[in-house]
Coordinates of C-alpha atoms in Angstrom, one line a residue:
X1 CA -6.2 19.5 5.6
X2 CA -4.5 16.3 4.3
X3 CA -3.5 13.7 7.0
X4 CA 0.0 13.4 5.4
X5 CA 1.7 16.0 2.9
X6 CA 5.1 15.2 1.1
X7 CA 6.2 18.0 -1.1
X8 CA 9.2 17.9 -3.3
X9 CA 11.2 15.5 -1.2
X10 CA 14.7 15.2 -2.1
X11 CA 17.3 12.8 -0.7
X12 CA 20.9 11.8 -1.8
X13 CA 23.3 9.4 -0.4
X14 CA 27.1 8.7 -0.7
X15 CA 28.5 5.3 -1.8
X16 CA 31.6 3.7 -2.5
X17 CA 34.7 3.0 -0.6
X18 CA 35.7 6.6 -0.4
X19 CA 32.0 7.7 -0.4
X20 CA 32.6 9.7 -3.8
X21 CA 29.7 8.4 -5.6
X22 CA 26.4 10.4 -5.0
X23 CA 23.2 8.4 -5.6
X24 CA 19.8 10.5 -5.8
X25 CA 17.4 8.3 -3.9
X26 CA 14.5 10.7 -4.0
X27 CA 14.0 13.3 -6.8
X28 CA 11.4 15.7 -5.9
X29 CA 8.8 13.3 -4.4
X30 CA 5.2 14.7 -3.8
X31 CA 1.8 13.3 -2.7
X32 CA -0.7 13.8 -0.1
X33 CA -2.7 11.3 1.8
X34 CA -6.3 12.0 3.2
X35 CA -8.4 9.8 5.3
X36 CA -8.1 6.8 3.0
X37 CA -6.2 3.8 2.0
X38 CA -3.3 4.9 0.1
X39 CA -1.0 2.4 -1.7
X40 CA 2.7 3.2 -2.4
X41 CA 4.3 0.9 -5.0
X42 CA 7.3 0.6 -7.0
X43 CA 10.3 -1.7 -7.7
X44 CA 13.0 -2.5 -5.4
X45 CA 15.3 0.5 -4.9
X46 CA 12.7 2.9 -6.2
X47 CA 12.6 5.0 -3.0
X48 CA 9.7 3.5 -1.1
X49 CA 11.4 2.7 2.2
X50 CA 13.5 5.9 2.1
X51 CA 10.6 8.2 1.7
X52 CA 9.0 6.3 4.5
X53 CA 12.2 6.7 6.7
X54 CA 11.9 10.5 6.0
X55 CA 8.2 10.6 6.9
X56 CA 9.0 8.9 10.2
X57 CA 11.8 11.5 10.6
X58 CA 14.4 8.7 10.9
X59 CA 16.4 10.3 8.1
X60 CA 16.7 13.9 7.2
X61 CA 16.0 14.8 3.6
X62 CA 18.1 17.2 1.5
X63 CA 15.0 19.2 0.8
X64 CA 11.5 19.3 0.6
X65 CA 8.5 19.4 3.3
X66 CA 6.7 16.7 5.2
X67 CA 3.7 17.5 7.3
X68 CA 1.5 15.3 9.4
X69 CA -1.8 16.8 10.5
X70 CA -0.4 20.1 9.7
X71 CA 3.1 19.7 11.9
X72 CA 6.6 18.4 11.4
X73 CA 6.8 14.6 11.8
X74 CA 9.5 15.0 14.5
X75 CA 6.8 16.9 16.6
X76 CA 6.4 14.9 19.8
X77 CA 2.5 15.3 19.5
X78 CA 2.5 13.7 16.1
X79 CA 4.0 10.6 17.3
X80 CA 0.9 9.8 19.4
X81 CA -1.2 10.0 16.3
X82 CA 0.9 7.7 14.1
X83 CA 1.2 3.6 14.2
X84 CA 4.3 2.6 12.4
X85 CA 5.2 -0.9 11.0
X86 CA 8.8 -1.0 9.6
X87 CA 9.8 -3.4 6.8
X88 CA 12.3 -5.5 8.8
X89 CA 11.4 -5.3 12.4
X90 CA 13.4 -7.0 15.1
X91 CA 11.7 -8.5 18.3
X92 CA 13.5 -10.4 21.3
X93 CA 12.3 -13.9 20.9
X94 CA 12.8 -14.6 24.5
X95 CA 9.8 -12.4 25.6
X96 CA 6.2 -13.3 25.3
X97 CA 3.7 -11.7 22.9
X98 CA 2.1 -10.0 25.8
X99 CA 5.5 -8.6 27.1
X100 CA 6.0 -7.1 23.7
X101 CA 2.4 -5.4 23.7
X102 CA 3.3 -4.3 27.4
X103 CA 6.6 -2.5 26.0
X104 CA 4.5 -0.5 23.4
X105 CA 1.9 0.3 25.8
X106 CA 4.5 1.5 28.1
X107 CA 5.9 4.0 25.4
X108 CA 2.4 5.3 25.0
X109 CA 1.6 5.6 28.8
X110 CA -1.2 3.3 28.6
X111 CA -2.6 2.7 32.1
X112 CA -2.3 -1.1 33.3
X113 CA -6.0 -1.3 34.1
X114 CA -6.8 -0.6 30.3
X115 CA -4.4 -3.1 28.9
X116 CA -6.2 -6.5 29.5
X117 CA -9.4 -5.4 27.5
X118 CA -7.1 -3.5 25.0
X119 CA -4.9 -6.6 24.2
X120 CA -7.9 -9.0 23.8
X121 CA -9.3 -6.7 21.3
X122 CA -5.9 -6.4 19.4
X123 CA -5.3 -10.2 19.5
X124 CA -8.8 -11.0 18.2
X125 CA -8.3 -8.6 15.3
X126 CA -5.3 -10.4 14.3
X127 CA -6.2 -13.9 15.2
X128 CA -3.4 -14.5 18.0
X129 CA -5.9 -14.9 21.0
X130 CA -4.4 -17.8 23.3
X131 CA -0.6 -17.4 22.2
X132 CA 0.0 -14.0 23.9
X133 CA 1.7 -15.8 26.9
X134 CA 4.0 -17.9 24.6
X135 CA 7.7 -16.7 23.8
X136 CA 7.8 -15.1 20.4
X137 CA 10.6 -17.5 19.3
X138 CA 7.9 -20.1 19.1
X139 CA 5.8 -18.1 16.9
X140 CA 5.8 -18.4 13.1
X141 CA 7.0 -15.5 10.9
X142 CA 3.5 -14.8 9.9
X143 CA 2.3 -14.8 13.5
X144 CA 5.2 -12.3 14.2
X145 CA 4.1 -10.2 11.6
X146 CA 0.6 -10.1 12.9
X147 CA 1.7 -9.4 16.4
X148 CA 3.7 -6.4 15.1
X149 CA 0.5 -5.2 13.4
X150 CA -1.3 -5.5 16.7
X151 CA 1.3 -3.4 18.4
X152 CA 1.0 -0.8 15.6
X153 CA -2.6 -0.3 16.7
X154 CA -2.0 0.0 20.2
X155 CA -2.3 3.9 20.7
X156 CA -5.3 3.9 18.3
X157 CA -3.5 6.0 15.7
X158 CA -5.2 8.3 13.2
X159 CA -2.5 7.5 10.5
X160 CA -0.7 4.2 10.0
X161 CA 2.3 4.1 8.1
X162 CA 3.0 0.2 7.0
X163 CA 6.2 -0.6 5.2
X164 CA 5.5 -4.1 3.6
X165 CA 2.7 -5.2 6.2
X166 CA 2.0 -8.4 4.2
X167 CA 5.5 -9.7 4.6
X168 CA 5.9 -13.2 5.5
X169 CA 2.0 -13.9 5.7
X170 CA 0.3 -16.8 4.2
X171 CA -3.1 -16.1 2.4
X172 CA -5.1 -16.5 5.8
X173 CA -2.9 -13.9 7.3
X174 CA -3.0 -11.7 4.3
X175 CA -6.7 -11.8 4.6
X176 CA -6.9 -11.0 8.4
X177 CA -4.7 -7.9 7.8
X178 CA -6.5 -6.8 4.8
X179 CA -9.9 -6.9 6.7
X180 CA -8.4 -5.0 9.7
X181 CA -7.0 -2.4 7.0
X182 CA -10.8 -2.2 5.6
X183 CA -12.1 -1.7 9.0
X184 CA -9.8 1.0 10.0
X185 CA -10.6 2.8 6.9
X186 CA -14.4 2.6 7.5
X187 CA -13.7 4.1 10.9
X188 CA -12.1 7.1 9.4
X189 CA -8.5 6.2 9.8
X190 CA -5.7 7.1 7.2
X191 CA -3.5 4.0 6.1
X192 CA -0.5 4.6 4.0
X193 CA 1.2 1.4 3.0
X194 CA 3.9 0.0 0.6
X195 CA 3.9 -3.4 -0.7
X196 CA 5.4 -5.6 -3.4
X197 CA 2.1 -7.6 -3.7
X198 CA 0.4 -5.4 -6.0
X199 CA -2.9 -7.4 -6.0
X200 CA -3.3 -6.4 -2.5
X201 CA -2.6 -3.0 -3.2
X202 CA -5.1 -2.9 -6.0
X203 CA -7.8 -4.5 -3.9
X204 CA -7.3 -2.5 -0.6
X205 CA -6.4 1.2 -1.9
X206 CA -8.6 4.0 -2.8
X207 CA -5.5 5.8 -4.3
X208 CA -2.0 4.7 -5.2
X209 CA 1.2 6.5 -6.0
X210 CA 3.7 4.8 -8.4
X211 CA 7.5 5.7 -7.8
X212 CA 10.3 4.6 -10.2
X213 CA 13.8 5.8 -9.8
X214 CA 13.1 8.1 -7.0
X215 CA 10.3 9.9 -8.9
X216 CA 6.7 9.7 -8.3
X217 CA 5.3 9.0 -11.8
X218 CA 1.7 9.5 -11.1
X219 CA -1.0 9.7 -8.3
X220 CA -4.4 8.5 -8.8
X221 CA -7.3 6.3 -7.7
X222 CA -7.1 2.9 -8.6
X223 CA -10.4 2.8 -10.5
X224 CA -9.1 5.7 -12.7
X225 CA -5.9 4.3 -13.4
X226 CA -7.2 0.8 -14.5
X227 CA -10.0 2.5 -16.6
X228 CA -7.3 5.0 -18.1
X229 CA -5.1 2.1 -19.0
X230 CA -7.6 -0.1 -21.0
X231 CA -5.7 -2.1 -23.5
X232 CA -8.7 -2.7 -25.8
X233 CA -12.1 -4.5 -25.9
X234 CA -13.4 -7.8 -26.6
X235 CA -16.8 -7.8 -28.6
X236 CA -19.1 -10.7 -28.5
X237 CA -21.7 -11.1 -31.1
X238 CA -23.9 -13.7 -32.9
X239 CA -26.5 -14.0 -35.7
X240 CA -29.9 -12.9 -34.6
X241 CA -31.7 -15.9 -32.9
X242 CA -28.5 -17.9 -33.2
X243 CA -26.8 -19.7 -30.4
X244 CA -23.1 -19.7 -31.6
X245 CA -21.1 -16.8 -30.1
X246 CA -18.3 -15.1 -31.9
X247 CA -15.6 -13.0 -30.2
X248 CA -13.3 -10.4 -31.5
X249 CA -10.6 -8.2 -29.6
X250 CA -9.9 -4.8 -31.0
X251 CA -7.8 -1.8 -29.8
X252 CA -9.8 1.2 -28.4
X253 CA -9.3 3.0 -31.7
X254 CA -10.9 0.2 -33.7
X255 CA -14.0 -0.3 -31.5
X256 CA -16.5 1.9 -33.0
X257 CA -15.6 0.9 -36.7
X258 CA -16.1 -2.7 -35.8
X259 CA -19.3 -1.9 -34.0
X260 CA -20.7 -0.1 -36.9
X261 CA -19.7 -2.8 -39.4
X262 CA -21.4 -5.3 -37.2
X263 CA -24.6 -3.3 -37.0
X264 CA -24.8 -2.9 -40.8
X265 CA -24.1 -6.5 -41.4
X266 CA -27.1 -7.5 -39.1
X267 CA -25.1 -9.1 -36.2
X268 CA -26.5 -9.1 -32.8
X269 CA -24.0 -7.5 -30.3
X270 CA -24.1 -9.5 -27.0
X271 CA -21.3 -7.7 -25.2
X272 CA -18.7 -5.2 -25.2
X273 CA -16.2 -5.6 -22.4
X274 CA -12.9 -3.6 -21.8
X275 CA -9.7 -5.6 -21.5
X276 CA -8.4 -3.9 -18.4
X277 CA -4.7 -3.7 -17.5
X278 CA -3.9 -4.8 -14.0
X279 CA -2.0 -2.3 -11.6
X280 CA 0.8 -4.7 -11.9
X281 CA 1.0 -4.2 -15.7
X282 CA 0.8 -0.3 -15.3
X283 CA 3.8 -0.5 -12.7
X284 CA 5.6 -2.7 -15.2
X285 CA 5.2 -0.4 -18.1
X286 CA 6.8 2.5 -15.9
X287 CA 9.7 0.3 -15.2
X288 CA 10.3 -0.4 -18.6
X289 CA 10.0 3.1 -19.5
X290 CA 12.6 4.1 -16.8
X291 CA 15.0 1.3 -18.1
X292 CA 14.7 2.3 -21.8

């Protein structure tokens, strides 16, 4: 059974002064998430956050089905298995980091005697040991984001729903969060996250879904996507025994004819390397296709 299943999800909103304009935000979105790291990418306005809000039962979809561990997302028991980090969370700056963690621990009924050990573990994970008694207003934006991430883990969730978890983080902070995500995956947790930092999605995700214009264009492993979208090949060759290397870039269709010619002419083929398109290149190609 999949950890998270989204099937034919549809959602429309009314816009305009008299709310006469109907806009389709989601047009039959479908995907499933196993115990893996699953990236969810698309341009602004593609439907990423709307999908996440529907998964978290913050909005009611017009149609379709959502299942988390085989149950509807609004089921109370499901809430205790899920950790959620919203895109634009708000925290009171006047409270301390520890008080914020206490608030979240209260929600899940975590006993007081367990909290000190738990907080230390979480703060160590996100690199915030020693600042938990300072007011949050004294934290940098990146520190606040890491505190929010720590709070997301407080109930040891089996599924994490993360909307832009790298937002506001410097390279060190991104590295910390990426390391935690990998550790969670290694422990068998399911991580579903959206991000506009495509490089993070590419290096962290087992599989990815690309959503454009409210429609999921594809779902596949990152390895398969990058392999499928090979732009061509770079062939390196030289004269037998020679030191000078020559290179030539060719399309996939011309590769074998070039290799055959080089073999016949007596060249030594040193390397044939694919020119792989990045996940960002693939996303941009779908965006351009949607706009054309």
